[in-house]
Coordinates of C-alpha atoms in Angstrom, one line a residue:
M30 CA -56.3 241.1 261.8
H31 CA -57.9 238.2 259.9
P32 CA -60.5 239.3 257.4
G33 CA -63.2 237.2 258.7
R34 CA -62.8 239.0 262.1
I35 CA -63.4 242.5 260.5
L36 CA -66.6 241.1 258.8
L37 CA -67.9 240.0 262.2
A38 CA -69.2 243.3 263.3
G39 CA -71.1 243.7 260.0
L40 CA -72.7 240.3 260.2
R41 CA -73.9 241.1 263.6
R42 CA -75.5 244.1 262.6
S43 CA -77.3 242.4 259.6
A44 CA -78.4 239.7 262.0
S45 CA -80.3 242.2 264.2
V46 CA -82.3 243.6 261.3
A47 CA -84.6 240.4 260.9
S48 CA -87.3 239.9 263.4
S49 CA -90.4 239.6 261.5
V50 CA -92.0 236.3 260.9
A51 CA -93.4 235.3 257.4
Q52 CA -97.1 234.9 257.2
S53 CA -98.5 231.6 255.6
P54 CA -101.9 231.9 253.7
K55 CA -105.0 231.6 255.8
N56 CA -107.3 228.8 256.0
M57 CA -104.8 226.1 255.1
C58 CA -104.6 222.8 256.7
Y59 CA -101.5 221.8 258.7
W60 CA -99.9 219.7 256.1
N61 CA -100.5 222.2 253.5
R62 CA -98.9 224.9 255.5
V63 CA -95.6 222.5 255.8
I64 CA -95.6 222.2 252.0
W65 CA -96.2 225.8 251.5
S66 CA -93.5 226.8 253.9
S67 CA -90.9 224.6 251.9
R68 CA -92.0 226.3 248.6
Y69 CA -91.9 229.8 250.2
F70 CA -88.4 229.8 251.7
H71 CA -86.8 227.9 249.0
S72 CA -87.8 230.2 246.1
A73 CA -84.8 231.5 244.1
S74 CA -85.6 234.8 244.2
G75 CA -85.8 235.7 248.0
S76 CA -87.8 238.8 247.3
T77 CA -90.8 238.3 249.4
F78 CA -90.3 237.6 253.2
G79 CA -93.6 238.3 254.6
E80 CA -95.1 241.3 256.6
G81 CA -93.2 243.0 259.4
G82 CA -94.1 242.2 263.2
S83 CA -94.4 244.3 266.3
A84 CA -91.7 244.6 269.1
A85 CA -91.1 241.1 270.8
K86 CA -92.9 241.0 274.1
E87 CA -91.2 239.4 277.1
L88 CA -92.5 235.8 277.5
P89 CA -92.8 233.8 280.7
D90 CA -90.0 231.4 281.3
P91 CA -91.1 227.9 280.2
F92 CA -88.2 226.4 282.0
A93 CA -89.6 227.9 285.3
L94 CA -92.8 226.0 285.0
I95 CA -91.4 222.6 285.7
K96 CA -88.2 223.5 287.3
E97 CA -88.5 221.3 290.3
E98 CA -89.1 218.2 288.2
V99 CA -86.3 218.9 285.8
S100 CA -83.9 219.2 289.0
E101 CA -85.2 215.7 289.9
V102 CA -84.3 214.5 286.5
T103 CA -80.9 216.0 286.9
N104 CA -80.2 214.5 290.3
R105 CA -81.3 211.1 288.9
L106 CA -79.0 211.3 286.0
R107 CA -76.0 211.9 288.3
S108 CA -76.7 208.6 290.0
M109 CA -77.5 206.8 286.6
V110 CA -74.0 207.4 285.3
V111 CA -71.8 205.8 288.2
A112 CA -69.7 202.9 286.8
E113 CA -67.4 200.5 288.3
V114 CA -64.3 202.5 287.3
P115 CA -64.0 205.7 289.0
E116 CA -62.6 207.4 285.9
L117 CA -65.5 206.4 283.7
T118 CA -68.0 207.7 286.4
S119 CA -66.1 210.8 286.2
A120 CA -66.0 211.3 282.4
A121 CA -69.6 210.0 282.0
G122 CA -70.7 212.5 284.6
Y123 CA -68.9 215.4 283.0
F124 CA -71.8 217.4 281.7
F125 CA -74.1 216.3 284.7
R126 CA -72.1 218.0 287.2
A127 CA -73.5 221.3 289.0
G128 CA -72.9 224.1 287.0
A129 CA -72.1 222.0 283.9
E130 CA -75.6 220.8 283.1
G131 CA -76.9 223.4 280.9
K132 CA -80.5 224.4 280.7
R133 CA -81.8 220.7 280.3
T134 CA -83.9 221.6 277.3
C135 CA -84.7 218.2 276.4
P136 CA -86.3 217.1 279.6
T137 CA -88.2 220.5 279.8
V138 CA -89.6 219.9 276.4
L139 CA -90.6 216.4 277.3
L140 CA -92.2 216.9 280.6
L141 CA -94.1 219.9 279.3
M142 CA -95.3 217.7 276.3
A143 CA -96.2 215.0 278.9
S144 CA -98.5 217.5 280.7
A145 CA -99.7 219.1 277.4
I146 CA -101.2 215.8 276.3
S147 CA -102.1 214.2 279.6
T148 CA -105.8 213.0 280.2
D149 CA -105.2 212.6 284.0
M150 CA -103.2 215.4 285.9
S151 CA -104.0 213.9 289.1
D152 CA -100.9 211.5 288.9
P153 CA -98.3 212.5 291.5
I154 CA -94.6 213.0 290.5
V155 CA -93.2 210.6 293.0
G156 CA -94.0 207.2 293.9
S157 CA -94.1 204.0 291.7
E158 CA -91.8 203.7 288.9
N159 CA -94.9 202.5 286.9
K160 CA -97.0 205.6 287.3
P161 CA -97.3 207.5 284.1
R162 CA -95.5 210.7 285.3
A163 CA -92.7 208.7 286.6
R164 CA -92.3 206.8 283.1
H165 CA -92.3 210.1 281.5
M166 CA -89.5 211.4 283.6
R167 CA -87.5 208.2 282.7
V168 CA -87.9 209.0 278.9
A169 CA -86.7 212.6 279.7
E170 CA -83.6 211.0 281.4
I171 CA -82.9 208.7 278.7
T172 CA -83.2 211.3 276.0
E173 CA -80.6 213.6 277.9
M174 CA -78.2 210.7 278.2
I175 CA -78.5 210.1 274.4
H176 CA -78.1 213.8 273.8
I177 CA -75.1 214.2 275.9
S178 CA -73.6 211.0 274.5
S179 CA -74.0 212.7 271.0
L180 CA -72.3 215.8 272.1
I181 CA -69.4 213.9 273.4
H182 CA -69.0 212.0 270.3
D183 CA -69.2 215.0 268.1
D184 CA -66.6 216.8 270.0
V185 CA -64.2 213.8 269.5
L186 CA -64.9 213.9 265.7
D187 CA -64.5 217.7 265.4
N188 CA -61.5 217.7 267.7
A189 CA -63.3 220.5 269.7
D190 CA -61.6 221.8 272.6
T191 CA -64.7 223.8 274.2
R192 CA -68.3 223.0 275.0
R193 CA -70.8 225.1 276.9
G194 CA -68.1 227.5 277.7
M195 CA -65.6 225.1 279.4
D196 CA -63.1 222.4 278.2
S197 CA -64.7 219.8 276.3
L198 CA -64.5 216.3 277.7
N199 CA -62.1 214.9 275.0
F200 CA -59.7 217.9 275.8
T201 CA -60.0 217.1 279.5
V202 CA -59.6 213.3 279.7
G203 CA -58.5 212.5 276.0
K204 CA -60.3 211.0 273.2
K205 CA -60.3 207.2 274.1
L206 CA -61.8 207.9 277.6
A207 CA -64.4 210.5 276.1
V208 CA -65.4 207.8 273.4
L209 CA -66.0 205.3 276.2
A210 CA -67.9 207.7 278.3
G211 CA -70.2 208.5 275.4
D212 CA -70.6 204.6 274.7
F213 CA -71.3 204.1 278.5
L214 CA -74.1 206.9 278.3
L215 CA -75.9 205.0 275.4
F216 CA -75.5 201.7 277.4
R217 CA -77.2 203.3 280.4
A218 CA -79.9 205.0 278.3
F219 CA -80.9 201.8 276.6
S220 CA -80.9 200.0 279.9
A221 CA -83.5 202.4 281.2
A222 CA -85.4 202.2 278.0
V223 CA -85.9 198.4 278.2
A224 CA -87.0 198.8 281.7
L225 CA -90.0 200.8 280.4
D226 CA -91.1 197.3 278.9
N227 CA -92.6 199.2 275.8
T228 CA -91.0 197.9 272.5
E229 CA -92.4 200.9 270.4
V230 CA -90.6 203.4 272.8
V231 CA -87.4 201.4 272.5
S232 CA -87.9 201.3 268.8
L233 CA -88.3 205.1 268.5
L234 CA -85.4 205.8 270.7
A235 CA -83.3 203.3 268.6
T236 CA -84.3 205.4 265.4
A237 CA -83.2 208.5 266.8
V238 CA -79.9 207.1 267.6
N239 CA -79.7 205.7 264.1
N240 CA -80.7 209.1 262.7
L241 CA -77.8 210.7 264.7
V242 CA -75.3 208.4 263.2
T243 CA -76.7 209.0 259.6
G244 CA -76.6 212.6 260.0
E245 CA -72.9 212.7 261.3
L246 CA -72.1 210.3 258.2
M247 CA -73.8 212.6 255.9
Q248 CA -71.8 215.5 257.2
L249 CA -68.5 213.4 256.9
T250 CA -69.2 212.0 253.4
I251 CA -70.7 215.1 251.8
T252 CA -69.9 215.7 248.1
P253 CA -69.4 219.0 246.4
A254 CA -73.0 218.9 244.9
Q255 CA -74.6 217.9 248.4
R256 CA -72.6 220.7 250.2
C257 CA -74.5 223.2 247.9
S258 CA -78.0 221.6 248.3
M259 CA -80.6 223.2 250.7
D260 CA -82.7 219.9 250.9
Y261 CA -79.4 217.9 251.8
Y262 CA -78.6 220.4 254.6
L263 CA -82.3 220.2 256.1
Q264 CA -82.3 216.5 256.0
K265 CA -78.8 216.5 257.8
T266 CA -80.3 218.9 260.3
Y267 CA -83.3 216.9 261.0
Y268 CA -81.0 213.7 261.5
K269 CA -78.5 215.6 263.7
T270 CA -80.7 218.0 265.8
A271 CA -84.2 217.2 265.4
A272 CA -84.6 213.6 265.3
L273 CA -84.1 212.9 268.8
I274 CA -86.4 215.4 270.4
S275 CA -89.1 214.6 267.9
N276 CA -88.9 210.8 268.4
S277 CA -88.8 211.3 272.1
C278 CA -91.9 213.4 272.1
K279 CA -93.7 210.7 270.2
A280 CA -92.5 208.3 272.7
I281 CA -94.2 210.4 275.4
A282 CA -97.4 210.2 273.5
V283 CA -97.1 206.5 273.2
L284 CA -96.5 206.0 277.0
S285 CA -99.5 208.2 277.5
G286 CA -101.8 205.8 275.4
Q287 CA -102.4 208.7 273.0
T288 CA -104.0 208.2 269.7
T289 CA -101.8 208.1 266.5
E290 CA -103.0 211.5 265.5
V291 CA -101.7 213.0 268.9
Q292 CA -98.5 210.9 268.5
A293 CA -98.0 212.5 265.1
L294 CA -98.7 216.1 266.5
A295 CA -96.1 215.5 269.4
Y296 CA -93.6 214.1 266.8
Q297 CA -94.3 217.1 264.5
Y298 CA -93.7 219.6 267.3
G299 CA -90.3 218.2 268.3
R300 CA -89.2 218.0 264.5
H301 CA -90.0 221.8 263.8
L302 CA -88.7 222.8 267.3
G303 CA -85.5 221.1 266.4
I304 CA -84.8 222.3 263.0
A305 CA -85.7 225.9 264.3
Y306 CA -83.2 225.4 267.0
Q307 CA -80.4 224.5 264.7
L308 CA -81.3 227.3 262.2
I309 CA -80.8 229.8 264.9
D310 CA -77.6 228.1 265.8
D311 CA -76.4 228.5 262.4
I312 CA -76.8 232.3 262.7
L313 CA -75.2 232.4 265.8
D314 CA -72.0 230.7 264.6
F315 CA -71.6 233.9 262.3
T316 CA -73.0 236.6 264.7
G317 CA -72.3 235.5 268.1
T318 CA -69.2 236.1 270.2
S319 CA -66.9 233.2 271.6
A320 CA -67.9 234.5 275.0
S321 CA -71.7 234.0 274.4
L322 CA -71.4 230.9 272.3
G323 CA -69.0 229.0 274.7
K324 CA -67.0 228.2 271.6
A325 CA -65.1 230.1 268.7
S326 CA -67.3 232.0 266.0
F327 CA -67.3 230.7 262.5
T328 CA -66.8 227.1 263.7
D329 CA -68.8 225.3 261.0
I330 CA -67.3 227.1 258.0
N331 CA -64.0 226.9 259.4
Q332 CA -64.6 223.0 259.4
G333 CA -65.9 223.1 255.9
I334 CA -69.6 223.0 257.0
V335 CA -72.0 224.9 255.1
T336 CA -75.2 226.0 256.7
A337 CA -78.4 227.8 255.8
P338 CA -77.1 231.5 255.9
V339 CA -74.4 230.5 253.3
L340 CA -76.9 228.5 251.1
F341 CA -79.2 231.5 250.9
A342 CA -76.5 233.9 250.1
M343 CA -75.5 231.5 247.3
E344 CA -79.0 231.8 245.8
E345 CA -78.3 235.6 245.6
F346 CA -74.8 235.3 244.5
P347 CA -74.5 232.3 242.2
Q348 CA -70.8 232.9 241.7
L349 CA -70.5 231.4 245.4
R350 CA -71.2 228.0 244.1
E351 CA -67.9 227.3 242.7
I352 CA -66.2 228.5 246.0
V353 CA -68.6 226.2 248.2
E354 CA -68.0 223.2 245.8
Q355 CA -64.2 223.6 246.4
G356 CA -64.6 223.5 250.1
F357 CA -62.5 225.5 252.7
D358 CA -59.2 224.0 252.9
D359 CA -58.0 227.2 251.4
P360 CA -58.8 229.9 254.1
S361 CA -59.2 232.6 251.5
N362 CA -62.4 230.6 250.3
V363 CA -63.8 231.5 253.8
D364 CA -62.9 235.1 253.6
V365 CA -64.7 235.2 250.2
V366 CA -67.9 233.5 251.5
L367 CA -67.9 235.9 254.5
K368 CA -67.7 238.9 252.4
Y369 CA -70.7 237.6 250.2
L370 CA -72.6 236.6 253.3
Q371 CA -72.4 240.2 254.7
K372 CA -73.7 241.7 251.4
S373 CA -76.6 239.1 251.2
Q374 CA -80.0 238.6 253.2
G375 CA -78.7 234.9 254.1
I376 CA -78.8 235.7 258.0
E377 CA -82.2 237.3 257.5
R378 CA -83.7 234.6 255.4
T379 CA -82.3 231.9 257.7
R380 CA -84.1 233.7 260.9
L381 CA -87.3 233.8 258.8
L382 CA -87.2 230.1 258.0
A383 CA -86.4 229.3 261.7
A384 CA -89.5 231.4 262.4
E385 CA -91.6 229.3 260.0
H386 CA -90.7 226.2 261.7
A387 CA -91.3 227.7 265.2
K388 CA -94.8 228.6 264.0
L389 CA -95.4 225.0 262.5
A390 CA -94.3 223.7 265.9
A391 CA -97.0 226.1 267.7
V392 CA -99.5 224.8 265.1
A393 CA -99.0 221.3 266.2
I394 CA -99.7 222.2 269.8
D395 CA -102.7 224.2 268.6
D396 CA -104.1 221.2 266.8
L397 CA -104.0 218.9 270.0
P398 CA -107.6 217.9 271.2
A399 CA -109.3 220.6 273.3
S400 CA -109.0 220.7 276.8
E401 CA -110.1 222.8 279.8
D402 CA -107.6 221.4 282.3
P403 CA -105.6 224.5 283.5
V404 CA -102.2 222.5 283.7
V405 CA -102.8 221.1 280.3
L406 CA -103.4 224.5 278.9
S407 CA -100.5 226.1 280.6
S408 CA -98.3 223.5 279.5
R409 CA -99.3 223.8 275.9
Q410 CA -98.7 227.6 276.3
A411 CA -95.2 226.9 277.8
L412 CA -94.4 224.6 274.6
K413 CA -95.6 227.4 272.3
D414 CA -93.6 230.1 274.3
L415 CA -90.6 228.0 274.0
T416 CA -90.4 228.3 270.3
Q417 CA -90.3 232.0 270.6
K418 CA -87.7 231.9 273.3
F419 CA -85.5 229.7 271.1
L420 CA -85.9 232.2 268.1
R421 CA -84.6 234.9 270.4
R422 CA -81.7 233.2 272.0
T423 CA -78.2 234.7 271.8
K424 CA -76.1 231.7 272.9

């Protein structure tokens, strides 16, 4: 049996240990808490992780709150990806098919954000395309198309053969058609964005796409020194995972006519939520099963990608740096890293860092202007609950 597989059970046991959330100092402003978070979790000693928490309570499902609206977004997406060439229609709609669409996290977050910052909840969902809620739904659709396009292109670059527990698009139709399908989704997304007639929103979405590309290039062109840098990893993580949802959250606030302060809070929520999501993803790459993940375990490290658990382990065991700098073309290097990871607190510290970003996302919601509207309040609570739901996910 491959040595890495022998270690898998040990890593999963280690991952189940850390569930507490580090507590930041009280009476600190939002931006000071951000700065404190960076210093606290990037200290070399790693000896202090905060106080333990009580057993997790079952949270209401934020996805259920706007299930019907998200379903409407999904149905519209299927019609938006129709092309003149049937093969392109089939490829572009591959991840919009019934049963293949996933949880539609991006539309859920964006529609909840729209409700959370709304000053007029009387606007009907259906009707004129110029009504605020309809425009918010267009942003949700646009963001989902950009997101799916990025997944398709990532799978081509990574030669991935699975996605969401099924065959990847490139495995099914070939790389050339998969690339064209991703390009077509981007075309459809920005055609819809232009129709919103708001240059700032288009600029935000274009920035997000630029960040996606930059993050992928950072991963492709990484140097040995950068591979060992937590700062580099977090910047790449923001670009690849958090930039789209953060800029789209801000776009929702812009379309709502909100102040720059509210726009910034919407952006910060998306930023911290996206980073927390990726940190948990990094943990699951080591602790999850192929069945739960819909892809093979150890995918990142086998592709030479170093993530937070390994970087934290390297702080505890400096001798790992030489191995990480060498890369992982030699499979024995992977085995060495996994052995040290099992002995380290890398998984636990990554979970705590994710919890801190989730907390900062919730702080951004708490800092929104006061409201007594029950829909606004329930939407804000759902956004906060979503941060905890992401921390507890197992796939």
